[in-house]
Amino acid sequence: MVLAAALLATGNRRARRAAWRGLGAMAAASTAANVLGKGLAGRRRPDVDVPVLRRPRRAPRTTSFPSGHAASAAAFAVGAAVEMPELCAPGIALAAAVGASRVVTGVHYPSDVLAGTAIGAAAGLATFRWWPRRPPRPAAAIRLPRQAPVSAAGEGLALVVNTAAGTASARLVRRLAADLPEATIIETGAGQDLTAPLRLAATGARILGAAGGDGTVSAAAAVALETGLPLLVIPAGTFNHFAADLGVESARDALAALRDGEAAAVDVGLTGDRPFVNTSSTGVYVDLVNARRPLEEVLGKRLAEVVALIGVLRHSQPHELVLDGRRRRLWLYFAGNCRYEPQGMAPAYRPDLADGWLDIRVVEATVLARSRLVAAVLTGTLARSRVYRSWPARSVDVRAVHGQPIWLSADGEVASAESGFVHAKHPRALVVYRKADR
């Protein structure tokens, strides 16, 4: 847990994923070893006499087979190394030391440690079933026939920094000001409408930049399309899904692309006339965003999302919608800008940012749909669940059955809509800076 906290504190996206995958694998391995394994085996602890200095302070009271410590250590090592291969050697060394210590102190047989290690390694690899690993390379996009404007010191760049975003800070603003002395930097705060400062920034600029989360980037993308300016994305939110698919993991990556003039053209989705760069949805996700917001300042965004999800699943009601003329009763309607992977699980990443498709996914409101959905997610069988449907589309006409306004979310921000709208692709591509795709 200390190692996970250290990885999370780095702020590096890969390190954070390594921490969460390691903790998830450890929780599964600990449950399998300490609850299932020990309960079934019932093996007594070794009856050996070890020197006092090698004995643990408290003798374990549980049964011996398998070793829970070895299982947890191996699980964390494998889970973390899956996301960061550079952690493989130190992880194996640390897990081996934990396993050896259980034999040296006389509290386990070697076979207990080997079995625990096998359980832990299996748990680390099993995380792929619930959380697919993001490919190490960025999503594909359309290479430009010529370079985008090059700006070594921020010449011609107007950059809006949303200081209310997840990882934005005064330190980030100072760093950007130092790295881009010629740029015009505009700071915005919590609750401020971003459209006006973005349009103001675009006036007279050659490049529009946005530092913030996916909601900030979405607002900037809309203005960039209006003005025909290329967009510089600096990830400074909590999740930064769009930046991750671009391969822009940090401000350093974004500034390197800006100085090299490396950019690509990507698709932008439309909900009616409102652009979105990641996803747009209605149903329980909108309820989740509304329930999460009051909890974020107290619990943080990730924990608030978990707490809010529990309440939403208990109290939300399904929605009556008409999709392309077909009436459907749904818990969730989801539209992704380009095809998301994996197909049979929760959407995690996009292999292509310019494929021309919308990724449509729905959760039908059938008998025990919520329970069946949760069970399918936990067992990794969502693709075969009868309450879950997905298909690609060029456009989808969405209408409310009774003409009421449809509340929808676009890139994590909630906004009301008319009684109907069309999900489609913007006729113009968005030019966005990204690292060179070799």
PDB file of N, CA and C in Angstrom, residues 256-298:
ATOM      1  N   ALA A 256       6.602  19.347 -26.402  1.00  0.00           N
ATOM      2  CA  ALA A 256       7.510  18.775 -27.402  1.00  0.00           C
ATOM      3  C   ALA A 256       6.835  18.731 -28.769  1.00  0.00           C
ATOM      4  N   ALA A 257       5.555  18.333 -28.807  1.00  0.00           N
ATOM      5  CA  ALA A 257       4.816  18.308 -30.074  1.00  0.00           C
ATOM      6  C   ALA A 257       4.657  19.715 -30.640  1.00  0.00           C
ATOM      7  N   LEU A 258       4.418  20.691 -29.759  1.00  0.00           N
ATOM      8  CA  LEU A 258       4.256  22.081 -30.200  1.00  0.00           C
ATOM      9  C   LEU A 258       5.547  22.598 -30.828  1.00  0.00           C
ATOM     10  N   ARG A 259       6.682  22.264 -30.226  1.00  0.00           N
ATOM     11  CA  ARG A 259       7.970  22.750 -30.746  1.00  0.00           C
ATOM     12  C   ARG A 259       8.389  22.035 -32.022  1.00  0.00           C
ATOM     13  N   ASP A 260       7.894  20.816 -32.218  1.00  0.00           N
ATOM     14  CA  ASP A 260       8.224  20.069 -33.436  1.00  0.00           C
ATOM     15  C   ASP A 260       7.199  20.261 -34.543  1.00  0.00           C
ATOM     16  N   GLY A 261       6.045  20.871 -34.213  1.00  0.00           N
ATOM     17  CA  GLY A 261       4.982  21.028 -35.204  1.00  0.00           C
ATOM     18  C   GLY A 261       4.295  19.729 -35.556  1.00  0.00           C
ATOM     19  N   GLU A 262       4.328  18.757 -34.627  1.00  0.00           N
ATOM     20  CA  GLU A 262       3.710  17.450 -34.863  1.00  0.00           C
ATOM     21  C   GLU A 262       2.229  17.510 -34.503  1.00  0.00           C
ATOM     22  N   ALA A 263       1.368  17.190 -35.438  1.00  0.00           N
ATOM     23  CA  ALA A 263      -0.075  17.240 -35.193  1.00  0.00           C
ATOM     24  C   ALA A 263      -0.775  16.231 -36.083  1.00  0.00           C
ATOM     25  N   ALA A 264      -2.032  15.981 -35.776  1.00  0.00           N
ATOM     26  CA  ALA A 264      -2.842  15.045 -36.552  1.00  0.00           C
ATOM     27  C   ALA A 264      -4.274  15.548 -36.581  1.00  0.00           C
ATOM     28  N   ALA A 265      -5.059  15.019 -37.526  1.00  0.00           N
ATOM     29  CA  ALA A 265      -6.473  15.359 -37.639  1.00  0.00           C
ATOM     30  C   ALA A 265      -7.302  14.225 -37.048  1.00  0.00           C
ATOM     31  N   VAL A 266      -8.229  14.570 -36.148  1.00  0.00           N
ATOM     32  CA  VAL A 266      -9.034  13.557 -35.456  1.00  0.00           C
ATOM     33  C   VAL A 266     -10.513  13.877 -35.604  1.00  0.00           C
ATOM     34  N   ASP A 267     -11.337  12.854 -35.419  1.00  0.00           N
ATOM     35  CA  ASP A 267     -12.791  13.018 -35.473  1.00  0.00           C
ATOM     36  C   ASP A 267     -13.309  13.767 -34.251  1.00  0.00           C
ATOM     37  N   VAL A 268     -14.421  14.426 -34.433  1.00  0.00           N
ATOM     38  CA  VAL A 268     -15.167  15.044 -33.334  1.00  0.00           C
ATOM     39  C   VAL A 268     -16.624  14.625 -33.476  1.00  0.00           C
ATOM     40  N   GLY A 269     -17.229  14.181 -32.384  1.00  0.00           N
ATOM     41  CA  GLY A 269     -18.633  13.803 -32.404  1.00  0.00           C
ATOM     42  C   GLY A 269     -19.541  15.007 -32.211  1.00  0.00           C
ATOM     43  N   LEU A 270     -20.801  14.842 -32.572  1.00  0.00           N
ATOM     44  CA  LEU A 270     -21.799  15.894 -32.398  1.00  0.00           C
ATOM     45  C   LEU A 270     -23.022  15.329 -31.688  1.00  0.00           C
ATOM     46  N   THR A 271     -23.476  16.047 -30.664  1.00  0.00           N
ATOM     47  CA  THR A 271     -24.772  15.788 -30.050  1.00  0.00           C
ATOM     48  C   THR A 271     -25.655  16.966 -30.412  1.00  0.00           C
ATOM     49  N   GLY A 272     -26.463  16.799 -31.458  1.00  0.00           N
ATOM     50  CA  GLY A 272     -27.143  17.965 -32.010  1.00  0.00           C
ATOM     51  C   GLY A 272     -26.098  18.855 -32.656  1.00  0.00           C
ATOM     52  N   ASP A 273     -25.915  20.067 -32.093  1.00  0.00           N
ATOM     53  CA  ASP A 273     -24.861  20.955 -32.587  1.00  0.00           C
ATOM     54  C   ASP A 273     -23.742  21.122 -31.577  1.00  0.00           C
ATOM     55  N   ARG A 274     -23.713  20.273 -30.534  1.00  0.00           N
ATOM     56  CA  ARG A 274     -22.680  20.384 -29.494  1.00  0.00           C
ATOM     57  C   ARG A 274     -21.592  19.348 -29.747  1.00  0.00           C
ATOM     58  N   PRO A 275     -20.325  19.780 -29.952  1.00  0.00           N
ATOM     59  CA  PRO A 275     -19.251  18.820 -30.202  1.00  0.00           C
ATOM     60  C   PRO A 275     -18.843  18.074 -28.928  1.00  0.00           C
ATOM     61  N   PHE A 276     -18.343  16.857 -29.103  1.00  0.00           N
ATOM     62  CA  PHE A 276     -17.713  16.122 -28.000  1.00  0.00           C
ATOM     63  C   PHE A 276     -16.537  15.323 -28.556  1.00  0.00           C
ATOM     64  N   VAL A 277     -15.502  15.166 -27.746  1.00  0.00           N
ATOM     65  CA  VAL A 277     -14.290  14.491 -28.214  1.00  0.00           C
ATOM     66  C   VAL A 277     -14.190  13.055 -27.709  1.00  0.00           C
ATOM     67  N   ASN A 278     -14.871  12.726 -26.617  1.00  0.00           N
ATOM     68  CA  ASN A 278     -14.813  11.375 -26.061  1.00  0.00           C
ATOM     69  C   ASN A 278     -16.153  10.660 -26.175  1.00  0.00           C
ATOM     70  N   THR A 279     -17.055  10.974 -25.266  1.00  0.00           N
ATOM     71  CA  THR A 279     -18.324  10.250 -25.197  1.00  0.00           C
ATOM     72  C   THR A 279     -19.479  11.192 -24.898  1.00  0.00           C
ATOM     73  N   SER A 280     -20.660  10.736 -25.250  1.00  0.00           N
ATOM     74  CA  SER A 280     -21.900  11.419 -24.909  1.00  0.00           C
ATOM     75  C   SER A 280     -22.907  10.348 -24.515  1.00  0.00           C
ATOM     76  N   SER A 281     -23.636  10.563 -23.433  1.00  0.00           N
ATOM     77  CA  SER A 281     -24.537   9.517 -22.957  1.00  0.00           C
ATOM     78  C   SER A 281     -25.689  10.110 -22.173  1.00  0.00           C
ATOM     79  N   THR A 282     -26.715   9.301 -22.000  1.00  0.00           N
ATOM     80  CA  THR A 282     -27.843   9.657 -21.160  1.00  0.00           C
ATOM     81  C   THR A 282     -28.263   8.425 -20.380  1.00  0.00           C
ATOM     82  N   GLY A 283     -28.992   8.640 -19.294  1.00  0.00           N
ATOM     83  CA  GLY A 283     -29.377   7.521 -18.429  1.00  0.00           C
ATOM     84  C   GLY A 283     -28.659   7.596 -17.097  1.00  0.00           C
ATOM     85  N   VAL A 284     -28.231   6.445 -16.601  1.00  0.00           N
ATOM     86  CA  VAL A 284     -27.659   6.403 -15.255  1.00  0.00           C
ATOM     87  C   VAL A 284     -26.343   7.164 -15.166  1.00  0.00           C
ATOM     88  N   TYR A 285     -25.617   7.335 -16.293  1.00  0.00           N
ATOM     89  CA  TYR A 285     -24.361   8.069 -16.190  1.00  0.00           C
ATOM     90  C   TYR A 285     -24.605   9.536 -15.855  1.00  0.00           C
ATOM     91  N   VAL A 286     -25.661  10.112 -16.424  1.00  0.00           N
ATOM     92  CA  VAL A 286     -26.013  11.486 -16.081  1.00  0.00           C
ATOM     93  C   VAL A 286     -26.379  11.565 -14.600  1.00  0.00           C
ATOM     94  N   ASP A 287     -27.148  10.580 -14.117  1.00  0.00           N
ATOM     95  CA  ASP A 287     -27.487  10.542 -12.696  1.00  0.00           C
ATOM     96  C   ASP A 287     -26.222  10.422 -11.845  1.00  0.00           C
ATOM     97  N   LEU A 288     -25.264   9.637 -12.336  1.00  0.00           N
ATOM     98  CA  LEU A 288     -24.011   9.459 -11.604  1.00  0.00           C
ATOM     99  C   LEU A 288     -23.230  10.765 -11.506  1.00  0.00           C
ATOM    100  N   VAL A 289     -23.135  11.506 -12.603  1.00  0.00           N
ATOM    101  CA  VAL A 289     -22.403  12.778 -12.586  1.00  0.00           C
ATOM    102  C   VAL A 289     -23.071  13.755 -11.637  1.00  0.00           C
ATOM    103  N   ASN A 290     -24.397  13.836 -11.675  1.00  0.00           N
ATOM    104  CA  ASN A 290     -25.113  14.740 -10.778  1.00  0.00           C
ATOM    105  C   ASN A 290     -24.935  14.351  -9.317  1.00  0.00           C
ATOM    106  N   ALA A 291     -24.923  13.044  -9.027  1.00  0.00           N
ATOM    107  CA  ALA A 291     -24.759  12.583  -7.643  1.00  0.00           C
ATOM    108  C   ALA A 291     -23.321  12.716  -7.165  1.00  0.00           C
ATOM    109  N   ARG A 292     -22.372  12.644  -8.094  1.00  0.00           N
ATOM    110  CA  ARG A 292     -20.957  12.693  -7.713  1.00  0.00           C
ATOM    111  C   ARG A 292     -20.494  14.093  -7.345  1.00  0.00           C
ATOM    112  N   ARG A 293     -20.992  15.090  -8.003  1.00  0.00           N
ATOM    113  CA  ARG A 293     -20.468  16.452  -7.844  1.00  0.00           C
ATOM    114  C   ARG A 293     -20.494  16.965  -6.400  1.00  0.00           C
ATOM    115  N   PRO A 294     -21.606  16.800  -5.640  1.00  0.00           N
ATOM    116  CA  PRO A 294     -21.581  17.298  -4.262  1.00  0.00           C
ATOM    117  C   PRO A 294     -20.575  16.569  -3.369  1.00  0.00           C
ATOM    118  N   LEU A 295     -20.157  15.367  -3.773  1.00  0.00           N
ATOM    119  CA  LEU A 295     -19.247  14.573  -2.942  1.00  0.00           C
ATOM    120  C   LEU A 295     -17.778  14.788  -3.280  1.00  0.00           C
ATOM    121  N   GLU A 296     -17.499  15.395  -4.439  1.00  0.00           N
ATOM    122  CA  GLU A 296     -16.123  15.470  -4.916  1.00  0.00           C
ATOM    123  C   GLU A 296     -15.208  16.250  -3.984  1.00  0.00           C
ATOM    124  N   GLU A 297     -15.683  17.394  -3.459  1.00  0.00           N
ATOM    125  CA  GLU A 297     -14.815  18.216  -2.619  1.00  0.00           C
ATOM    126  C   GLU A 297     -14.469  17.519  -1.314  1.00  0.00           C
ATOM    127  N   VAL A 298     -15.348  16.627  -0.858  1.00  0.00           N
ATOM    128  CA  VAL A 298     -15.108  15.938   0.406  1.00  0.00           C
ATOM    129  C   VAL A 298     -14.331  14.650   0.201  1.00  0.00           C
TER     130      VAL A 298
END
